Amino acid sequence: MADQRFLVCASVLLLSLFPLTKSLDYKDALSKTILYFELQRSGHLPFNQRATWRDHSGLTDGLEQGVDLVGGYHDAGDNIKFGLPMAFTVTMLSWSVLEYHEEIAAAGELQHALEAIKWGTDYFIKAHTHPHVLWVQVGDGGTDHYCWQRPEDMTTSRRAYKIDEKHPGSDVAGETAAAMAAASIVFRTTNPHYSHLLLHHAKQVFEFGDKFRGKYDDDLINVKGFYPSVSGYKDELLWAGLWLYKATRKMEYMDYVIQNAHSFGGITWAMQEFSWDVKYAGVQIMASMVISQPLLHRDEHKKTLYKYREKAEHYICSCLNTTKHTPGGLLFTRKWNNLQYVTNAAFLLTVYSDHLKSTNQNIICHNKVIIGADDVFNFAKSQVDYILGLNPMNMSYLVGYGTKYPKRVHHRGASIISYKSNKAFIGCMQGYRGWFGRRKANPNVLTGAVVGGPDDHDRFRDVRANYMQTEACTYNAAPLLGTLGKLVGSGGSVRRQ
Ligand SMILES: *[C@@H]1O[C@H](CO)[C@@H](O)[C@H](O)[C@H]1NC(C)=O
Ligand SMILES: *[C@@H]1O[C@H](CO)[C@@H](O)[C@H](O)[C@H]1NC(C)=O
């Protein structure tokens, strides 16, 4: 490597200090990550459910409103079904499978990954009851958080909320369209009928979201304290446009992404984070990767796509340099659930590093520092390695992986005795009194969950009430599936002494 080349970060130096006694088993981590999605299931669990401490729940979801909303995922440690983060989770699971299909298959987990995606998309199909109606939430943040109950016991409100022409939600519609479009590609060969159905819904939901513009939390007041769309809906509309282009190869979708590039902020926002709310970096990275496609020969396309690429590379350079890192080398965006930004960044960087490699390109960051595909990938790997235990706490933030991992995950189901072993009803307050405040480890392991993670000095307090660090979310784990697939595939499965 040329010596002016950027040597990736302090993290690499630090890694060489801790770890050599430890070996990382990426394949085991990947299998666990997929299992987690079974633990977050709502609805009627199938006969082949492997995560056995959970049971059926939410079997009357939607009934009050006369719609069948049984199924889907809980977002985190509560029992609500939030449409926006759920859809983002499914988009990232699908993208992971699309990029690292073979690696995930070689790890023996492809079938499970497809099931995890389908558990989400089956629900989105049910929730899309009319071309211009999408049900986007079941349960109420207020009453759910007031109680500490297993999903199998819930006595809280299960009211369902929708968006429609009079109460638009272009953000949640855009993300749901993206999820269904991405999944339609995943199922194209194995389940063509289902794939076609998903694409049909994706197109309709996108048209609805684009035609009736608005932020879903303007009307859906209930979601404001939990998943407000702070970045607005324009990023999701571009994101959906790109996913629909990828799924259909129809120019009308690419034209949308090009024509709205400026007014929607796609080529003006320079980002340092990518999350369930803020999709710009993902849009920019996806747009950069289609530049070389022969279909896109028009100058107008190319010119705009290069502008997307400029911003994509800004994001990557930021991750490697500008964004704060902890002394142990972890990307640090904010203290509440920081690991979501890390797993999402690691995935984007991994995908982009593959793209750099296959197109034989480098990135030029600030002050003409040249970064190559390996630098980008090594940084992504350092982040995953940190999560799996190569960090100052020697703690794996992937629950159930290794010997030391969070034992008091902020999660209603995991922290209360399993419904399977004790069916006696546990009431709203009884859960807080008997289970939430205990010092003891959770009775059930939330295998494969990625918790919020450590603070900006690599410190982590394994306390249930410390929800900023000990709560796990589905959108932390979803992109990790892809990165772990890549790591398994690159033969780095075991780090030898
Ligand atoms: C990191 O960022 C600073 C400030 O933006 C810049 O001066 C420096 O050259 C960058 N270093 C690398 C290695 O990218
Ligand atoms: C982590 O492991 C290293 C090497 O085994 C050890 O020196 C260090 O004290 C450990 N740190 C903690 C917080 O357990």
XYZ file of C-alpha atoms and ligand atoms in Angstrom:
525
model
C 0.000 0.000 0.000
C 1.289 3.440 -0.903
C 2.287 5.271 2.236
C 0.101 8.314 1.657
C -2.772 5.920 1.846
C -5.048 6.411 4.782
C -4.313 3.787 7.390
C -7.659 2.968 8.801
C -8.243 4.551 12.107
C -7.269 4.021 15.626
C -9.587 1.058 15.780
C -7.184 -1.134 13.909
C -4.358 -0.212 16.233
C -6.507 -0.880 19.233
C -7.710 -4.160 17.869
C -4.169 -5.330 17.644
C -3.804 -4.599 21.340
C -6.748 -6.581 22.689
C -7.842 -9.433 20.834
C -5.540 -12.090 19.671
C -6.593 -14.494 22.349
C -10.131 -14.278 21.102
C -11.560 -15.784 17.975
C -14.656 -14.541 16.257
C -17.122 -16.925 14.751
C -18.981 -14.864 12.157
C -21.081 -17.804 11.070
C -22.398 -18.329 14.588
C -23.096 -14.599 14.832
C -24.999 -14.701 11.536
C -27.177 -17.635 12.618
C -28.005 -15.868 15.857
C -28.846 -12.597 14.111
C -31.460 -14.380 12.028
C -32.920 -16.204 15.018
C -33.617 -12.875 16.727
C -36.308 -12.090 14.161
C -38.307 -15.098 15.350
C -38.239 -13.668 18.861
C -39.670 -10.358 17.656
C -42.599 -11.976 15.864
C -46.120 -10.933 16.622
C -49.074 -13.078 15.594
C -49.695 -16.761 15.194
C -46.352 -18.547 15.392
C -45.776 -21.329 12.862
C -45.055 -24.965 13.686
C -41.408 -24.564 12.734
C -40.767 -21.665 15.106
C -37.284 -22.291 16.514
C -37.279 -19.633 19.196
C -39.356 -21.573 21.663
C -39.818 -19.272 24.625
C -42.261 -17.114 22.671
C -45.916 -17.969 21.954
C -48.785 -16.526 19.880
C -49.692 -12.896 20.567
C -51.668 -10.009 19.132
C -54.229 -12.392 17.647
C -56.952 -9.743 17.518
C -54.795 -6.955 16.133
C -56.915 -4.787 13.839
C -60.187 -6.396 14.909
C -61.569 -3.149 16.382
C -61.047 -1.483 13.003
C -62.349 -4.460 11.052
C -59.015 -5.300 9.443
C -56.739 -8.313 9.893
C -53.421 -7.017 11.172
C -52.195 -10.202 12.837
C -48.461 -10.738 12.320
C -45.495 -8.464 11.771
C -42.769 -7.522 14.210
C -42.387 -5.710 17.498
C -39.797 -3.014 16.889
C -37.801 -3.352 20.084
C -38.438 -4.080 23.773
C -42.109 -3.157 23.722
C -45.089 -4.794 22.047
C -46.127 -2.134 19.574
C -45.985 -2.669 15.844
C -44.558 0.507 14.284
C -44.780 0.580 10.499
C -41.852 2.848 9.644
C -39.041 1.026 11.491
C -40.591 -2.340 10.594
C -40.486 -1.494 6.895
C -36.924 -0.205 7.139
C -35.956 -3.450 8.882
C -37.409 -5.483 6.028
C -35.717 -3.300 3.406
C -32.340 -3.859 5.085
C -32.905 -7.605 5.510
C -33.771 -7.775 1.816
C -30.795 -5.694 0.761
C -28.552 -7.933 2.879
C -29.864 -11.017 1.113
C -29.589 -9.394 -2.317
C -25.931 -8.503 -1.808
C -24.759 -11.598 0.083
C -27.172 -14.259 -1.053
C -24.491 -16.887 -1.697
C -22.630 -16.289 1.530
C -25.805 -16.486 3.593
C -26.771 -19.664 1.721
C -23.309 -21.144 2.350
C -23.809 -20.448 6.051
C -27.008 -22.509 5.838
C -29.231 -19.560 6.717
C -30.842 -18.518 3.442
C -34.161 -20.204 4.168
C -34.345 -18.571 7.595
C -33.471 -15.193 6.116
C -36.248 -15.523 3.533
C -38.683 -16.431 6.302
C -37.645 -13.346 8.260
C -38.337 -11.137 5.244
C -41.633 -12.815 4.443
C -42.866 -12.443 8.015
C -42.665 -8.713 7.410
C -43.925 -8.552 3.836
C -46.937 -10.807 4.555
C -47.913 -8.239 7.142
C -47.430 -5.274 4.779
C -49.668 -6.935 2.214
C -52.402 -7.314 4.850
C -51.884 -3.736 6.007
C -52.365 -2.365 2.496
C -56.136 -2.771 2.373
C -56.900 -0.295 -0.421
C -54.671 1.418 -3.001
C -54.758 4.546 -0.849
C -54.933 3.020 2.639
C -51.997 1.638 4.595
C -52.224 0.591 8.241
C -49.031 1.776 9.866
C -49.277 1.085 13.576
C -50.892 -1.311 16.036
C -50.807 -0.514 19.719
C -50.453 2.717 21.540
C -47.130 4.022 22.810
C -48.711 5.554 25.890
C -50.511 2.521 27.262
C -47.902 0.028 26.095
C -45.062 1.791 27.847
C -47.185 2.279 30.964
C -47.200 -1.518 31.321
C -44.474 -4.152 31.537
C -46.135 -7.211 30.056
C -45.287 -10.198 27.927
C -46.784 -9.899 24.440
C -48.672 -13.131 25.182
C -50.482 -11.377 28.087
C -51.087 -7.919 26.643
C -54.031 -6.001 28.078
C -53.007 -2.700 26.512
C -54.761 -0.929 23.653
C -54.294 -2.633 20.306
C -55.860 0.135 18.326
C -54.643 0.310 14.747
C -53.740 3.497 12.880
C -53.696 4.138 9.150
C -52.668 6.651 6.555
C -55.020 7.572 3.703
C -55.696 10.438 1.292
C -56.779 12.782 4.069
C -54.012 11.709 6.463
C -51.014 11.185 4.219
C -47.721 9.617 5.214
C -45.289 9.704 2.315
C -42.439 8.653 4.617
C -43.994 5.419 5.856
C -45.551 4.744 2.443
C -42.168 5.300 0.776
C -40.372 2.958 3.145
C -43.062 0.284 2.861
C -42.869 0.514 -0.934
C -39.076 0.200 -0.716
C -39.366 -2.868 1.518
C -41.825 -4.606 -0.797
C -39.865 -3.697 -3.928
C -36.612 -4.984 -2.395
C -38.305 -8.175 -1.208
C -39.848 -8.685 -4.654
C -36.319 -9.040 -6.030
C -35.397 -11.455 -3.258
C -38.309 -13.766 -4.108
C -38.123 -13.398 -7.872
C -36.774 -16.851 -8.624
C -37.891 -18.879 -5.605
C -41.458 -17.569 -5.421
C -42.327 -15.642 -8.605
C -46.020 -15.312 -7.824
C -45.292 -13.768 -4.441
C -42.629 -11.556 -5.965
C -45.119 -10.243 -8.496
C -47.674 -9.565 -5.777
C -45.127 -7.623 -3.732
C -44.160 -5.519 -6.715
C -47.789 -4.749 -7.438
C -48.275 -3.491 -3.857
C -44.965 -1.636 -3.880
C -45.941 0.342 -6.990
C -49.351 1.232 -5.579
C -48.040 2.266 -2.163
C -45.374 4.404 -3.821
C -47.903 6.136 -6.084
C -50.119 6.790 -3.094
C -47.234 8.196 -1.028
C -46.057 10.369 -3.893
C -49.468 11.706 -4.855
C -50.682 12.470 -1.345
C -47.735 14.148 0.275
C -47.235 14.578 3.978
C -45.392 13.457 7.078
C -47.241 10.654 8.841
C -46.621 12.017 12.314
C -48.426 15.270 11.506
C -51.708 13.392 11.872
C -50.639 10.287 13.698
C -49.875 12.143 16.903
C -49.446 8.874 18.741
C -46.215 8.047 16.935
C -44.584 11.412 17.631
C -42.845 10.389 20.828
C -41.508 7.184 19.257
C -40.826 7.260 15.534
C -41.415 10.757 14.179
C -40.149 11.311 10.667
C -37.671 14.043 11.528
C -36.000 14.051 8.117
C -39.373 14.320 6.401
C -40.571 12.140 3.552
C -38.424 13.221 0.629
C -35.618 10.809 1.428
C -38.082 7.904 1.574
C -39.624 8.869 -1.760
C -36.204 8.853 -3.453
C -35.365 5.598 -1.685
C -38.605 3.988 -2.868
C -37.987 5.300 -6.392
C -34.553 3.680 -6.457
C -35.794 0.363 -5.090
C -38.583 0.331 -7.655
C -36.041 1.064 -10.359
C -33.904 -1.808 -9.112
C -36.939 -4.108 -9.068
C -38.392 -3.114 -12.436
C -35.556 -1.466 -14.424
C -38.245 0.944 -15.647
C -36.896 4.347 -16.613
C -39.864 6.165 -15.093
C -38.477 5.382 -11.625
C -34.945 6.446 -12.512
C -36.333 9.633 -14.024
C -38.095 10.297 -10.724
C -34.853 9.903 -8.786
C -33.026 12.176 -11.241
C -35.707 14.824 -11.614
C -36.266 15.158 -7.881
C -32.608 14.806 -6.941
C -32.198 18.474 -6.132
C -35.607 19.484 -4.802
C -35.777 16.405 -2.538
C -32.289 16.938 -1.161
C -30.801 13.790 -2.642
C -27.783 15.594 -4.082
C -27.664 18.461 -1.617
C -27.677 16.778 1.781
C -24.227 15.692 2.964
C -24.888 13.102 5.631
C -23.073 11.505 8.522
C -25.759 9.027 9.518
C -28.082 6.488 7.983
C -31.049 5.194 9.938
C -34.740 4.180 9.946
C -35.493 7.904 9.670
C -32.731 9.393 7.519
C -32.206 7.522 4.241
C -30.155 10.008 2.209
C -26.834 8.183 2.573
C -28.453 4.931 1.440
C -30.037 6.678 -1.537
C -26.723 8.257 -2.475
C -24.853 4.971 -2.235
C -27.431 3.063 -4.264
C -27.496 5.813 -6.889
C -23.683 5.750 -7.171
C -23.716 2.056 -7.845
C -25.939 2.280 -10.925
C -23.752 4.812 -12.739
C -22.007 2.164 -14.766
C -25.206 0.529 -15.965
C -25.471 0.642 -19.747
C -29.135 1.678 -19.616
C -28.256 4.974 -18.039
C -26.392 6.544 -20.888
C -28.243 9.827 -20.991
C -26.056 12.746 -19.960
C -28.698 14.139 -17.664
C -28.732 10.863 -15.774
C -24.984 10.568 -15.560
C -24.456 14.136 -14.424
C -26.903 13.799 -11.577
C -25.716 10.355 -10.577
C -22.187 11.720 -10.187
C -23.577 14.327 -7.827
C -25.201 11.557 -5.804
C -21.843 9.839 -5.761
C -20.100 12.899 -4.392
C -22.435 12.841 -1.418
C -22.160 9.085 -0.994
C -18.416 9.436 -0.714
C -18.788 12.276 1.727
C -20.712 9.877 3.969
C -18.029 7.224 3.681
C -15.186 9.630 4.362
C -17.123 10.923 7.368
C -17.534 7.457 8.826
C -13.832 6.798 8.547
C -12.711 10.158 9.788
C -14.993 13.033 10.713
C -17.640 11.261 12.746
C -16.644 10.833 16.343
C -15.099 7.507 17.337
C -14.846 6.189 20.873
C -11.363 5.552 22.262
C -11.993 1.866 21.475
C -12.667 2.720 17.826
C -16.463 2.574 17.637
C -18.311 5.021 15.427
C -20.267 7.238 17.760
C -23.315 9.133 16.510
C -25.475 9.537 19.603
C -25.886 8.030 22.995
C -29.377 6.587 22.545
C -29.098 3.339 20.592
C -25.817 4.242 18.959
C -25.264 0.767 17.522
C -28.063 1.262 14.995
C -25.885 3.846 13.242
C -22.909 1.520 13.442
C -24.514 -1.594 11.964
C -26.154 0.455 9.232
C -22.882 2.216 8.398
C -20.953 -1.053 8.409
C -23.382 -2.474 5.874
C -23.292 0.533 3.538
C -19.500 0.569 3.711
C -19.249 -3.138 3.014
C -21.494 -2.876 -0.026
C -19.653 0.177 -1.303
C -16.291 -1.436 -0.786
C -17.399 -4.330 -2.990
C -18.514 -1.792 -5.565
C -15.159 0.014 -5.453
C -13.388 -3.276 -5.889
C -15.467 -4.501 -8.792
C -15.200 -1.184 -10.635
C -11.550 -0.742 -9.715
C -12.028 2.647 -8.074
C -10.829 4.581 -5.031
C -12.393 7.397 -3.073
C -10.677 10.717 -2.591
C -11.519 12.198 0.806
C -10.583 15.500 2.403
C -7.130 16.821 1.666
C -6.766 14.395 -1.197
C -6.505 11.392 1.064
C -7.074 8.300 -1.068
C -9.134 5.486 0.370
C -9.369 2.117 -1.303
C -11.893 -0.699 -1.171
C -9.895 -2.568 1.476
C -9.697 0.471 3.741
C -13.460 0.872 3.590
C -14.077 -2.815 4.228
C -11.528 -3.035 7.042
C -13.247 -0.197 8.804
C -16.641 -1.927 8.458
C -15.089 -5.124 9.781
C -13.559 -3.292 12.737
C -17.038 -2.118 13.684
C -18.511 -5.608 13.557
C -15.548 -7.012 15.471
C -16.094 -4.389 18.143
C -19.761 -5.392 18.399
C -18.813 -9.061 18.712
C -16.505 -8.439 21.662
C -13.230 -6.900 20.527
C -13.723 -3.832 22.678
C -12.518 -2.430 25.994
C -15.405 -4.068 27.922
C -14.712 -7.439 26.259
C -18.474 -7.504 25.842
C -20.392 -8.835 22.884
C -23.273 -6.509 22.096
C -24.847 -9.276 20.052
C -26.934 -11.011 22.693
C -26.219 -14.702 23.199
C -22.937 -14.543 21.296
C -19.730 -15.454 23.128
C -19.529 -15.690 26.888
C -20.016 -12.092 27.948
C -23.065 -10.271 26.622
C -25.866 -8.101 28.043
C -27.946 -10.125 30.497
C -30.582 -7.512 31.331
C -31.815 -6.504 27.913
C -34.634 -3.957 28.135
C -37.271 -6.243 26.644
C -40.641 -7.141 28.090
C -40.826 -10.721 26.841
C -37.226 -11.620 27.632
C -37.232 -10.174 31.142
C -40.378 -11.990 32.350
C -40.650 -15.739 32.805
C -41.568 -17.426 29.520
C -45.262 -17.837 28.838
C -44.433 -21.356 27.701
C -43.200 -22.324 31.166
C -45.700 -20.315 33.207
C -49.019 -19.334 31.692
C -50.302 -17.553 34.816
C -51.364 -14.072 33.741
C -48.947 -11.286 34.603
C -50.644 -7.885 34.740
C -49.563 -4.458 33.627
C -47.999 -3.289 36.904
C -47.149 -6.761 38.120
C -44.525 -6.944 35.390
C -42.824 -3.816 36.684
C -42.987 -4.980 40.313
C -41.979 -8.580 39.819
C -39.658 -8.527 36.821
C -38.496 -5.178 35.512
C -36.574 -4.071 38.584
C -34.849 -7.375 39.325
C -31.082 -7.428 39.495
C -31.011 -10.970 38.132
C -30.369 -11.792 34.508
C -33.370 -12.043 32.174
C -34.927 -15.502 32.336
C -34.989 -15.684 28.499
C -32.077 -14.912 26.218
C -32.948 -12.539 23.377
C -30.554 -14.369 21.101
C -29.196 -12.401 18.172
C -30.412 -9.000 19.310
C -28.074 -6.023 18.966
C -28.530 -3.691 21.944
C -28.102 0.081 21.947
C -24.500 -0.373 23.031
C -21.810 1.535 24.882
C -21.366 5.273 25.450
C -18.757 7.531 23.903
C -16.117 6.157 26.277
C -16.877 2.495 25.557
C -18.711 2.077 28.858
C -21.815 -0.047 29.132
C -24.147 -0.503 32.103
C -26.100 -3.730 31.876
C -29.212 -2.504 33.645
C -32.758 -3.017 32.367
C -33.792 0.580 33.121
C -30.851 1.846 31.054
C -32.886 1.594 27.856
C -30.566 3.836 25.861
C -27.938 1.100 26.066
C -29.770 -2.147 26.804
C -32.751 -2.006 24.469
C -32.375 -3.865 21.182
C -34.133 -2.956 17.925
C -34.887 -4.939 14.783
C -33.231 -2.291 12.604
C -29.936 -2.702 14.489
C -29.765 -6.368 13.541
C -31.131 -6.313 9.971
C -28.113 -4.721 8.235
C -25.736 -6.823 10.318
C -27.038 -9.871 8.462
C -25.447 -8.598 5.248
C -22.127 -7.585 6.758
C -21.821 -10.898 8.572
C -22.615 -12.650 5.296
C -19.707 -10.840 3.678
C -17.418 -11.674 6.608
C -18.357 -15.348 6.501
C -17.784 -15.345 2.755
C -14.431 -13.635 2.929
C -13.162 -16.588 4.921
C -12.469 -14.513 8.008
C -14.602 -16.798 10.075
C -12.015 -17.552 12.707
C -9.308 -15.249 13.919
C -6.367 -17.411 14.817
C -3.796 -16.782 17.471
C -9.840 13.983 8.393
O -10.605 15.166 8.449
C -9.856 16.344 8.631
C -10.809 17.503 8.823
O -11.894 17.428 7.959
C -8.912 16.516 7.448
O -8.152 17.676 7.600
C -8.013 15.299 7.350
O -7.178 15.367 6.239
C -8.841 14.050 7.257
N -7.975 12.888 7.285
C -8.175 11.814 6.559
C -7.217 10.738 6.774
O -9.123 11.702 5.794
C -10.502 -7.370 28.630
O -9.586 -8.370 28.264
C -8.238 -7.952 28.361
C -7.350 -9.030 27.785
O -7.746 -10.298 28.207
C -7.929 -7.639 29.828
O -6.597 -7.188 29.970
C -8.871 -6.537 30.307
O -8.691 -6.283 31.683
C -10.322 -6.936 30.068
N -11.195 -5.818 30.389
C -12.323 -5.941 31.067
C -13.096 -4.683 31.306
O -12.737 -7.009 31.468
